[in-house]
Coordinates of C-alpha atoms in Angstrom, one line a residue:
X27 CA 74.8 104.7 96.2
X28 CA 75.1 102.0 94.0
X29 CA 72.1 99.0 94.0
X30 CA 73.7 96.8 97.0
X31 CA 73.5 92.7 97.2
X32 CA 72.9 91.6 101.1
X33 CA 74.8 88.5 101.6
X34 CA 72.1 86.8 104.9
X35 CA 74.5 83.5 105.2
X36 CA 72.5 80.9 108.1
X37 CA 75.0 82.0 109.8
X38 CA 77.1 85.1 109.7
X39 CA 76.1 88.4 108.2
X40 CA 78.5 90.0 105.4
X41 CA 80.3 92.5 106.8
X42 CA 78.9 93.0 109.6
X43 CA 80.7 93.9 113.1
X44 CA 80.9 91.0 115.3
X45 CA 79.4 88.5 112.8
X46 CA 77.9 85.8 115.1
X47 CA 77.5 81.9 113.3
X48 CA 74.5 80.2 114.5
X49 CA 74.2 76.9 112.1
X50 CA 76.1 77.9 109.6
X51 CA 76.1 75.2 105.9
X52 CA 79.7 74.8 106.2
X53 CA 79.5 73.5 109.9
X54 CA 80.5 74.8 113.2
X55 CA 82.1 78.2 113.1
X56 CA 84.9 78.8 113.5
X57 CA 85.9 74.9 112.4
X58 CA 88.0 73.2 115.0
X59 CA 89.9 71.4 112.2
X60 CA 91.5 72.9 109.2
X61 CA 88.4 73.3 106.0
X62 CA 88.2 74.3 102.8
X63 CA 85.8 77.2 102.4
X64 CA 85.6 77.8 98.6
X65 CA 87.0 74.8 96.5
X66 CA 88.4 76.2 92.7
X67 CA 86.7 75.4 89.9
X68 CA 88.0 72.9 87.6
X69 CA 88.5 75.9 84.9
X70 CA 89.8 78.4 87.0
X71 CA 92.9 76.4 88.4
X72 CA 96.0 78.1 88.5
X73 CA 98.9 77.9 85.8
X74 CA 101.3 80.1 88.4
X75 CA 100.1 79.1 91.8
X76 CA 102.6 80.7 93.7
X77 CA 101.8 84.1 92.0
X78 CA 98.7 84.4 93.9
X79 CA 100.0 86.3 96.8
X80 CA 97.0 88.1 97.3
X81 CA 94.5 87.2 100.9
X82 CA 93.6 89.5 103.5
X83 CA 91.0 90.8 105.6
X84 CA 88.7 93.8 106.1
X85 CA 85.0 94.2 108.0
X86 CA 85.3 90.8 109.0
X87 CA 85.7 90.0 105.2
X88 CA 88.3 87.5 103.1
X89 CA 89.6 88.8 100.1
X90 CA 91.6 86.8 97.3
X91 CA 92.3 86.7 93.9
X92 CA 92.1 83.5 92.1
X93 CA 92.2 82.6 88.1
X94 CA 94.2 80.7 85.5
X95 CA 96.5 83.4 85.5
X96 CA 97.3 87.1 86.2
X97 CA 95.2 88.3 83.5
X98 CA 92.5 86.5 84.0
X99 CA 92.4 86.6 88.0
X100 CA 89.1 87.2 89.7
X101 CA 88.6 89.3 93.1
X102 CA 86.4 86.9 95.5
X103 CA 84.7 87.6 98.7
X104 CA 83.7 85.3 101.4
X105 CA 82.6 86.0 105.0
X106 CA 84.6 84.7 107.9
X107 CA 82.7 81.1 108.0
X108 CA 82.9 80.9 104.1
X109 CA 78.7 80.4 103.5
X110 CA 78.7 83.1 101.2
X111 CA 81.5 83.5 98.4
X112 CA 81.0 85.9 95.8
X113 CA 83.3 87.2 93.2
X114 CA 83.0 90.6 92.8
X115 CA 84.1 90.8 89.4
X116 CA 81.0 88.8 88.4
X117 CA 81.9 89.5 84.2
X118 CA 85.1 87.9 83.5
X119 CA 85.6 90.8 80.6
X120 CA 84.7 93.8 83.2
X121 CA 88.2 94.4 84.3
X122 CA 91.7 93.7 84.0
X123 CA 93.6 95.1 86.8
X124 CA 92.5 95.8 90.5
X125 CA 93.4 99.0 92.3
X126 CA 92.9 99.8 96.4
X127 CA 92.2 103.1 97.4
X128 CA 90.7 104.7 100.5
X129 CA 88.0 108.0 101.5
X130 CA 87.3 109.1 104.9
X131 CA 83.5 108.4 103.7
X132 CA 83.6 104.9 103.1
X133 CA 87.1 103.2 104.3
X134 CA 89.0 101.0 101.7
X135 CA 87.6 101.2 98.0
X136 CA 88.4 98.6 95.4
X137 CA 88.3 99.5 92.1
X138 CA 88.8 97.6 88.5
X139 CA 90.4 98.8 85.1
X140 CA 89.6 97.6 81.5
X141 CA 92.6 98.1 79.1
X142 CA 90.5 97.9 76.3
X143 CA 88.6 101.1 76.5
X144 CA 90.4 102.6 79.5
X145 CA 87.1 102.5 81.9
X146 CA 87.1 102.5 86.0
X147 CA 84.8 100.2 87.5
X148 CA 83.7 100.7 91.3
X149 CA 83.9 97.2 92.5
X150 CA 83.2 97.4 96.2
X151 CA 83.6 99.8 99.3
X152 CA 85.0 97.0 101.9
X153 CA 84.3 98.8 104.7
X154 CA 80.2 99.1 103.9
X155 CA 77.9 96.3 104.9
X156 CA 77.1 93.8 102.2
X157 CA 78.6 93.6 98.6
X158 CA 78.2 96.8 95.7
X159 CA 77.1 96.1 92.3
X160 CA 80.0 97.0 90.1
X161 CA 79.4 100.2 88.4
X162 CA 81.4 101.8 85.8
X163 CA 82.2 105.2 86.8
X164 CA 83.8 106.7 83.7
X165 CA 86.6 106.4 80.7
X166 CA 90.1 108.1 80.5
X167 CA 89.0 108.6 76.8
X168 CA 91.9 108.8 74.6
X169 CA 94.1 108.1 77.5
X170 CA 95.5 105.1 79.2
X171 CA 96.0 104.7 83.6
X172 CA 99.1 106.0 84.6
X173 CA 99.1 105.0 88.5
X174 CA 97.0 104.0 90.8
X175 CA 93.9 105.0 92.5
X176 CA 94.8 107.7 95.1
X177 CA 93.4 108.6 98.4
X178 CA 90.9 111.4 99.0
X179 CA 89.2 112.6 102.1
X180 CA 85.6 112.7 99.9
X181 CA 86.6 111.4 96.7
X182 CA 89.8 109.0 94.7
X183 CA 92.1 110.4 92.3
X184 CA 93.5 108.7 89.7
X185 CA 96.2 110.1 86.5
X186 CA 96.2 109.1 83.1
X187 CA 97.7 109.9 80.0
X188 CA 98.0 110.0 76.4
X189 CA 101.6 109.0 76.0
X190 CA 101.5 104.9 78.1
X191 CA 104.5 104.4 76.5
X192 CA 106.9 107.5 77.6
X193 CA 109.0 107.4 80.7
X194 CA 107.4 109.0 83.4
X195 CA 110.0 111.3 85.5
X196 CA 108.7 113.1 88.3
X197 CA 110.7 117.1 87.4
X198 CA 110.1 119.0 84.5
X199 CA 111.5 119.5 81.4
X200 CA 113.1 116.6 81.5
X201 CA 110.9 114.5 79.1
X202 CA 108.1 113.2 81.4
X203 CA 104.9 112.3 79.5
X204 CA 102.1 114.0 80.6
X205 CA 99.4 113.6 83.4
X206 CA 96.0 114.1 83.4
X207 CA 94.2 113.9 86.9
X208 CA 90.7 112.7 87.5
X209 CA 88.6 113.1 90.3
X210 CA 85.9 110.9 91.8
X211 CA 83.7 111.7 94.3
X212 CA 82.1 109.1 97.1
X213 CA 78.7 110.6 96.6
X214 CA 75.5 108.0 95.0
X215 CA 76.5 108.6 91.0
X216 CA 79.2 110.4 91.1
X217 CA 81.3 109.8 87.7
X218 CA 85.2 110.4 87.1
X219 CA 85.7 114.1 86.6
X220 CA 88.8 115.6 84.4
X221 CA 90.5 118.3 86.2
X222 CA 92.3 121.1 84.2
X223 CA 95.7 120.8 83.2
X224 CA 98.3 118.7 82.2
X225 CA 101.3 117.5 84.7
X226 CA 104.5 115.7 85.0
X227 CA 104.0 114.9 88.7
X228 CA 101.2 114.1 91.1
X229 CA 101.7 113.5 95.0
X230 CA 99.6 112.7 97.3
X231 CA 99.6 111.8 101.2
X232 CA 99.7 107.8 101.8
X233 CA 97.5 106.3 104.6
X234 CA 98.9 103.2 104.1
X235 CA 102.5 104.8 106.0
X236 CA 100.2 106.3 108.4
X237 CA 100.0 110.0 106.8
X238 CA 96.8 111.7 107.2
X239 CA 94.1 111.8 104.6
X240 CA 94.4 115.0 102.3
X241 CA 91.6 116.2 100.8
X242 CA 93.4 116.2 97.2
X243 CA 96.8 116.1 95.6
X244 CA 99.3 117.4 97.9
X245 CA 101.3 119.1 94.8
X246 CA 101.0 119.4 91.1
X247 CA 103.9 119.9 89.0
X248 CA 103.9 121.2 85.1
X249 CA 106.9 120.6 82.5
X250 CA 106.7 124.0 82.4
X251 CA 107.4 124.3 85.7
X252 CA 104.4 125.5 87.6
X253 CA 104.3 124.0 91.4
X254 CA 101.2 124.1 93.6
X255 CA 101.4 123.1 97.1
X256 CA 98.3 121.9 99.0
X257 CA 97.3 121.5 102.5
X258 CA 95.2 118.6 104.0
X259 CA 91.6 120.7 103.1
X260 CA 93.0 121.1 99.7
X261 CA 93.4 124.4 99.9
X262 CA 96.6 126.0 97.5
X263 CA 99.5 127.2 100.2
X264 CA 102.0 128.0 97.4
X265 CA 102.6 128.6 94.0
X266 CA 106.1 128.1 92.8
X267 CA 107.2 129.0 89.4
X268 CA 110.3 127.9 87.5
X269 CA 110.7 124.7 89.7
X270 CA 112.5 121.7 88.4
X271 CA 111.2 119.4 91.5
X272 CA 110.0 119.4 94.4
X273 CA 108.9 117.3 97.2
X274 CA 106.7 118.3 100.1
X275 CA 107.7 117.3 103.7
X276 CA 105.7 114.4 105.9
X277 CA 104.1 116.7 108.2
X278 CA 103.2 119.3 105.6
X279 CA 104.6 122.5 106.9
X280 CA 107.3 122.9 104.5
X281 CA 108.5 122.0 101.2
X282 CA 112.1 121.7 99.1
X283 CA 111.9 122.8 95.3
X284 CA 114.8 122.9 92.6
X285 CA 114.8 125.8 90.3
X286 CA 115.1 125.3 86.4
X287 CA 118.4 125.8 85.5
X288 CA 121.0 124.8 82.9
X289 CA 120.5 121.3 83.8
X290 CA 123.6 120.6 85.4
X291 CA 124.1 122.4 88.4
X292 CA 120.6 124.2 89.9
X293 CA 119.8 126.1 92.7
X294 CA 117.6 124.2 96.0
X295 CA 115.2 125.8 98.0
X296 CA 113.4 125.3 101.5
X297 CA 110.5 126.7 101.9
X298 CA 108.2 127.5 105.1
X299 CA 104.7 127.2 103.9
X300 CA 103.4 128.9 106.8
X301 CA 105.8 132.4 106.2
X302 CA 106.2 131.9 102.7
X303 CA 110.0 132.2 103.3
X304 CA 112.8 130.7 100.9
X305 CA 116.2 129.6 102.4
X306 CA 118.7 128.5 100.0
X307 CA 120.6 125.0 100.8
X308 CA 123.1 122.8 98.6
X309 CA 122.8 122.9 94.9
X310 CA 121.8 119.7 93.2
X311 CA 125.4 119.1 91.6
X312 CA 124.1 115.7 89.6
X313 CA 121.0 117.4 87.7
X314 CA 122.0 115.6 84.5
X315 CA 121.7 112.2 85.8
X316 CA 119.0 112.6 88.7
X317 CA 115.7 111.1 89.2
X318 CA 116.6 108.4 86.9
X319 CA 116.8 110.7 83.9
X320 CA 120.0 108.8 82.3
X321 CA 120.0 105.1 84.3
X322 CA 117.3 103.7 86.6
X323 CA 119.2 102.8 89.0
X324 CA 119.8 106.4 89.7
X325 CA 116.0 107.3 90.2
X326 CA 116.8 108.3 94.0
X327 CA 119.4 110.6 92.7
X328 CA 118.0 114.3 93.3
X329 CA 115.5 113.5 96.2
X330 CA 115.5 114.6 99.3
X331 CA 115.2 112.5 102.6
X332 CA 112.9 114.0 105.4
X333 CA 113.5 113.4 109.2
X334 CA 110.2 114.6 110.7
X335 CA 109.6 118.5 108.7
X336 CA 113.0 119.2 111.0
X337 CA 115.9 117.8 108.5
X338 CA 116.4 116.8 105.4
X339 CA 118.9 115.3 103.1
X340 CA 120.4 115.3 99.3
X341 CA 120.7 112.4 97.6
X342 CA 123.7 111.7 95.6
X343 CA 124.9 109.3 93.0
X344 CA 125.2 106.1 94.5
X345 CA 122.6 106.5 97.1
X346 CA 124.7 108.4 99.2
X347 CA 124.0 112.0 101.1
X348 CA 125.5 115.1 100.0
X349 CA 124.1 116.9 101.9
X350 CA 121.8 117.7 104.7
X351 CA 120.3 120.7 106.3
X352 CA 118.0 121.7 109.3
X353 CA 114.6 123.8 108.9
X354 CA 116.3 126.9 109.1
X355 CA 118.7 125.9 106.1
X356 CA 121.6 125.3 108.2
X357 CA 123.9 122.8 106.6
X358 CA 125.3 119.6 109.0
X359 CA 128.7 117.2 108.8
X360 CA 127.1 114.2 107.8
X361 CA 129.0 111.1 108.7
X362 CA 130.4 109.0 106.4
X363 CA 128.7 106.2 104.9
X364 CA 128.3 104.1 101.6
X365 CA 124.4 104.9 100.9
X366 CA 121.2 106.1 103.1
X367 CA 118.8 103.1 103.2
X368 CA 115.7 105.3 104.5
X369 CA 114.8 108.6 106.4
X370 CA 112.0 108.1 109.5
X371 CA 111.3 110.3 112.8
X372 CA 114.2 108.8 114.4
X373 CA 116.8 109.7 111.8
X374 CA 118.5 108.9 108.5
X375 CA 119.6 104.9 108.4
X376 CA 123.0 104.9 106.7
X377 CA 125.1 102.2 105.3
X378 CA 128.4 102.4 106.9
X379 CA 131.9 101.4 105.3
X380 CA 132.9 98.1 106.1
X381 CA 135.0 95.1 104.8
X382 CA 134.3 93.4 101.8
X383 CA 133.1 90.7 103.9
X384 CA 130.7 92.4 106.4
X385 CA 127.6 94.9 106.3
X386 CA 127.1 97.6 109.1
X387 CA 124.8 99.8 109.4
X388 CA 123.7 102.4 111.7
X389 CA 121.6 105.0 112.8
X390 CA 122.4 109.1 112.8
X391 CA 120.2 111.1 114.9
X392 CA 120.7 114.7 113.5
X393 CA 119.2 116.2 116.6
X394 CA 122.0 115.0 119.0
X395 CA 124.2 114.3 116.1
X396 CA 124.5 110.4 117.5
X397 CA 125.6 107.4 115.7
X398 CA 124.5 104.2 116.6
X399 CA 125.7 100.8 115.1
X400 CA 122.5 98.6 114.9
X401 CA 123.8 96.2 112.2
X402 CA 126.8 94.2 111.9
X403 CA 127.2 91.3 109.6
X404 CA 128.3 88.9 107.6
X405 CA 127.9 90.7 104.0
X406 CA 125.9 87.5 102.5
X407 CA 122.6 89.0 104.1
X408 CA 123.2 91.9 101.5
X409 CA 119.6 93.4 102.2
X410 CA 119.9 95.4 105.2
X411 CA 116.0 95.2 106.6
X412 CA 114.8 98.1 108.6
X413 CA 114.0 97.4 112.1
X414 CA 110.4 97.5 113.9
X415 CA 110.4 99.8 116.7
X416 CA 107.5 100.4 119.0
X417 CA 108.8 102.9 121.6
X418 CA 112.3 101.5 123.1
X419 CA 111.5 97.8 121.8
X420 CA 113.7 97.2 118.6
X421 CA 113.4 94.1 116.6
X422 CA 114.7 92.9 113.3
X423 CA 114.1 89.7 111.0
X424 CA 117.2 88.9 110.4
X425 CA 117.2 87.3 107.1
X426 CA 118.4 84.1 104.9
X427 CA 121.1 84.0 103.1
X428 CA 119.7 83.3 99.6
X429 CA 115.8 84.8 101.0
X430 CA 114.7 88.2 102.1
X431 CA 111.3 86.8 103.4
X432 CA 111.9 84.3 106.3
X433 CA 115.0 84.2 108.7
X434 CA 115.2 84.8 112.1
X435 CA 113.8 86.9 114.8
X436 CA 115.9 89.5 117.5
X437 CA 115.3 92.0 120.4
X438 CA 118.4 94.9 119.6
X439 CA 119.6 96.7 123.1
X440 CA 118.6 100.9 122.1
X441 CA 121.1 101.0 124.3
X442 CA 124.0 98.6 124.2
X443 CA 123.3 97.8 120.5
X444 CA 123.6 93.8 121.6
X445 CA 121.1 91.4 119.6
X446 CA 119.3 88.5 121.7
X447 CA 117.7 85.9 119.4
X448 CA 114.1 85.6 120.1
X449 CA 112.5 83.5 117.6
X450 CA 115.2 80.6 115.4
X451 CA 112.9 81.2 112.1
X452 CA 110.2 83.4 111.3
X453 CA 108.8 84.6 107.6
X454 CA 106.9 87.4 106.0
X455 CA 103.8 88.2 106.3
X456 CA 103.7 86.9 110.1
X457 CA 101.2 88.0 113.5
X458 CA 101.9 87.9 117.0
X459 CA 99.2 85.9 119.4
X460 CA 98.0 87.0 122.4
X461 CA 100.6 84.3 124.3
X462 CA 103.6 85.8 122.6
X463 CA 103.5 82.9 119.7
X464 CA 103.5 83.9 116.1
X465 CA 101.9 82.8 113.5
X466 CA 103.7 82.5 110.0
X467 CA 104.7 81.5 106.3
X468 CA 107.7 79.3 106.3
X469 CA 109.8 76.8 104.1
X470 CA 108.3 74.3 102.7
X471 CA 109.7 72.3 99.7
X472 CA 111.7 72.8 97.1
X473 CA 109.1 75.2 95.4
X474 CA 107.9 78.8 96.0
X475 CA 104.6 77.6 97.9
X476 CA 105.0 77.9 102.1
X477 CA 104.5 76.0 105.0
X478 CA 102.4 77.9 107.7
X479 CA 103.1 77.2 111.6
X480 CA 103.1 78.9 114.9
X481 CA 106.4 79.0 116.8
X482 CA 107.4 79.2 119.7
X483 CA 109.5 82.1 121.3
X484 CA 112.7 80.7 123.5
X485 CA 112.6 77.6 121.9
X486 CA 112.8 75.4 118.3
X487 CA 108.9 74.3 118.7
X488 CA 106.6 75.1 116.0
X489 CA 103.3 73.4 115.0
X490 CA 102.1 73.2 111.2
X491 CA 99.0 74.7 110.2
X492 CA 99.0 73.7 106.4
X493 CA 101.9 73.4 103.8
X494 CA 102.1 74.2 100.3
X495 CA 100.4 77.5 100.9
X496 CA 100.2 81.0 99.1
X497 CA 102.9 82.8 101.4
X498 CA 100.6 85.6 101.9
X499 CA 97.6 84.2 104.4
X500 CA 95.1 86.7 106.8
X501 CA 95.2 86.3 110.8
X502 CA 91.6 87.1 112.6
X503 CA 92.4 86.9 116.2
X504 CA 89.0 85.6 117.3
X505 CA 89.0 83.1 114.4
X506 CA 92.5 81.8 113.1
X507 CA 93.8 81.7 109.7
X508 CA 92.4 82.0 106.3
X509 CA 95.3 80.7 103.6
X510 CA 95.5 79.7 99.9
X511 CA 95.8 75.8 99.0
X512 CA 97.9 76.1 96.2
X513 CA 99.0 72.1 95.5
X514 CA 96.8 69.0 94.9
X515 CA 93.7 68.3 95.2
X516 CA 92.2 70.8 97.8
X517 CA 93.0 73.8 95.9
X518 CA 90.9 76.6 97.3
X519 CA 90.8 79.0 100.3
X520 CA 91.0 77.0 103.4
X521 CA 90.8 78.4 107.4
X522 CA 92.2 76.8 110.3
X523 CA 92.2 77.4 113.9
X524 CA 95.8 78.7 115.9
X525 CA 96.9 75.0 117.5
X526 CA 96.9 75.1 121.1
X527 CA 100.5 75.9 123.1
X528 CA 102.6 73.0 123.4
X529 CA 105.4 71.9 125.8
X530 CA 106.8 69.9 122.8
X531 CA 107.0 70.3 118.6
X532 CA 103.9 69.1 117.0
X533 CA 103.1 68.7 113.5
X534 CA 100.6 67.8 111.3
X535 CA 102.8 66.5 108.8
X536 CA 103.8 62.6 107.6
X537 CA 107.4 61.7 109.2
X538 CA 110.0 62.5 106.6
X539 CA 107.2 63.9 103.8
X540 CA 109.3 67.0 103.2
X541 CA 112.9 68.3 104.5
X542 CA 112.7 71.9 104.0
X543 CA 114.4 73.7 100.8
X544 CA 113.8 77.0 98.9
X545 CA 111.4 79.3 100.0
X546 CA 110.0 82.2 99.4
X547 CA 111.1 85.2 98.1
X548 CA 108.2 87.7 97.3
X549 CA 108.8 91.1 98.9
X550 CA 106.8 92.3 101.6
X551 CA 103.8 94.2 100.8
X552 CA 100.9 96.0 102.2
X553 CA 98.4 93.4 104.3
X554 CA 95.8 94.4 100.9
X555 CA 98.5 93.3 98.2
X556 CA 96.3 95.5 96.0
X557 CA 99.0 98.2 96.1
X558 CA 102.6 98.3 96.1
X559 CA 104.9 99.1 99.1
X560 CA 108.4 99.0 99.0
X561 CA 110.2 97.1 102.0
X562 CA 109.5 98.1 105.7
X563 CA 110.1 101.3 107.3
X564 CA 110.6 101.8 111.3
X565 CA 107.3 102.8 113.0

């Protein structure tokens, strides 16, 4: 283990579980009144304010990245009463890029990248009391980061390669540049090791969609073709040669695979890992333009969607199922639609046909082969969000016209498909309280900065917390709100505590200061906003 730096605040120890505040420098903890924790210094203010999207949580921890700019950005750490703040990038020149990752061992990992001489440094394991020295852990020498860091029961993985700028396709012989993968292990001085081979493609489970932790890659694929299949021990269940793709279903027990061909029209496969059996399903048709070979906007062309390990369905041109099969290769009628918007246990989401002037979407169940209209309207909301769902409870953010990150909030009837408005407005990233209130980032002025408030369900009340904000803030229920000041003179990270329920609209604004206007529209990510996640997918 690398040396580690105690932070002892007078009040709250780093990190630790149920961090208690005695007389803590900063005052009472939690305040009672909004205050600035960490105030930015005068050389480190922001040129792109609204870019820093980037505050959340973890072992009663607040992380945020602040700095002139992107490339100069610092990671900073401060406990929840903000008496200890530590950047722990100390070395401005240490590292240019921060990557999230995540073992068994430890919990969440971050990590930092130099461009310069291609070197990983171990920043901090978030989940460990107190705060790690950084420690470089090794060089991609000769090679540049292709990725991110990826998860690892005992150790992160990470891909490289000699060609940064070749297109990176995930079939072979198709042009791909080459991978290298690199393994690092969670044990005291363990270094980056190179593992044999080159690859085009590199998967992985993701615990960040709730998939369990694998102990390596799930599959490696060659531009020769050469496909290994992994289970969650990392043990090799397959070995595939002459594949063109492949993809390796959610729960692990089976797998799809394309066989190299004449590059036009090649031959799919489903394959049961457990019996080793192959059952043919629909050629790929659209070889010559899939995975984004020909125009990126046809990079889902070729892939397969998975409902559960039970279904799965061929993407088309246009985003649009060809076909779909059942785990014993059995092809179904798919109804007709315009474009699949996702795949989840509960079914393939489709894009229905509709007038010019309305969107509707609905949801096929392949089990019972039922279609249910979820979605009807007015085509100016043109991205069609993905409901939450928490057993029969469906609700959707229904967004803004011109915003896909604030709009307003609705129950949906499983049964009856009828919306009842719950909430008037409501933005992304937002938390429900205890008493059924939410907390959230809403308009604010005409600018890309945010006004955070809790409203009020079943009527137009909400209170303001704090206004031109970083949209992205971090909720601790037994605390309140840790946010981004990114106008004036308080710049810095600021906490405030939830406002008590009210009968009536309060707010902590001057009458007539601001009258609403633009807001944001950063997509939503992952409560880190260290890695990428695209959109929101039914849980």
């Amino acid at each position: 283990m690398s040396p580690t730096i105690r932070l002892l605040g007078s009040c709250c120890i780093f990190f630790a579980l149920g961090a208690a505040c005695d007389e803590p420098a900063s005052g009472q903890c939690p305040a009672e009144v909004p205050t600035r924790l960490w105030a930015s210094p005068p050389d480190k203010v922001p040129e792109l304010n609204a870019h820093l999207a980037d505050v959340f949580e973890a072992a009663d921890t607040v992380y945020f990245r602040w700095g002139r700019d992107p490339f100069e950005w610092g990671l900073y750490a401060s406990d929840l009463c903000g008496d200890e703040v530590v950047r722990l990038d100390p070395d401005e020149a240490l590292v240019d890029r921060f990557l999230m990752s995540r073992t068994a061992d430890f919990g969440l990992v971050v990590f930092g990248y130099r461009r310069d001489d291609a070197a990983v440094v171990q920043l901090d394991r978030l989940e460990v009391a107190g705060i790690d020295v950084p420690v470089e852990v090794g060089r991609f020498v000769g090679e540049k980061l292709a990725g991110q860091a990826y998860p690892g029961v005992h150790a992160v993985y990470f891909t490289s390669t000699r060609e940064p700028d070749g297109e990176q396709l995930p079939a072979a012989g198709v042009g791909s540049r080459p991978l290298t993968l690199w393994r690092l292990g969670s044990q005291p001085g363990d270094l980056l090791e190179r593992q044999p081979g080159e690859f085009v493609h590199v998967d992985f489970t993701d615990p960040f969609i709730d998939q369990p932790l694998g102990a390596g890659p799930s599959l490696t694929l060659t531009d020769a073709g050469e496909l290994h299949l992994y289970d969650l021990q990392g043990v090799e269940v397959a070995a595939i040669d002459q594949v063109r793709y492949a993809q390796l279903a959610p729960g692990g027990s089976r797998a799809v695979w394309q066989q190299l061909g004449d590059g036009e029209v090649e031959a799919t496969f489903l394959r049961d890992l457990a019996t080793g059996i192959d059952r043919e399903l629909t050629a790929n048709t659209h070889t010559a333009v899939s995975w984004g070979r020909v125009d990126s906007e046809q990079r889902e062309t070729g892939t397969w969607h998975w409902v559960d390990d039970d279904f799965l369905g061929l993407v088309g041109p246009e985003r649009t199922l060809v076909a779909v099969h059942d785990a014993a290769g059995a092809t179904l009628d798919v109804p007709a639609h315009t474009r699949v918007l996702a795949a989840s246990p509960h079914g393939f989401w489709l894009e229905l046909s509709s007038d010019a002037d309305e969107t509707v979407a609905a949801l096929w169940n392949p089990r019972d082969d039922e279609l249910f209209e979820w979605y009807r309207q007015p085509s100016k909301y043109r991205l069609v969000r993905l409901p939450m769902i928490e057993g029969d409870e469906w609700h959707f953010l229904l967004d803004d016209q011109d915003n896909y990150n604030r709009g307003s909030w609705w129950r949906i009837d499983r049964t009856t498909g009828a919306w009842t408005k719950v909430l008037p407005a409501l933005g992304v990233p937002f938390y429900e309280l205890a008493d059924g209130r939410f907390v959230t980032a809403l308009e604010n002025s005409d600018s890309l900065f945010a006004r955070l408030a809790v409203v009020e369900p079943g009527t137009d009340h909400d209170t303001t917390i704090a206004e031109d904000i970083v949209s992205q803030f971090a909720y601790v229920p037994e605390y309140g709100v840790y946010y981004l000041d990114a106008v004036g003179d308080g710049l810095g990270l600021w906490f405030a505590p939830i406002p008590e329920a009210a009968a009536g609209a309060r707010s902590l604004r001057a009458p007539g200061l601001r009258s609403g206007g633009r807001s944001l529209t950063a997509a939503p990510r992952d409560p880190s906003g260290l890695t990428s996640s695209a959109g929101a997918a039914p849980r």
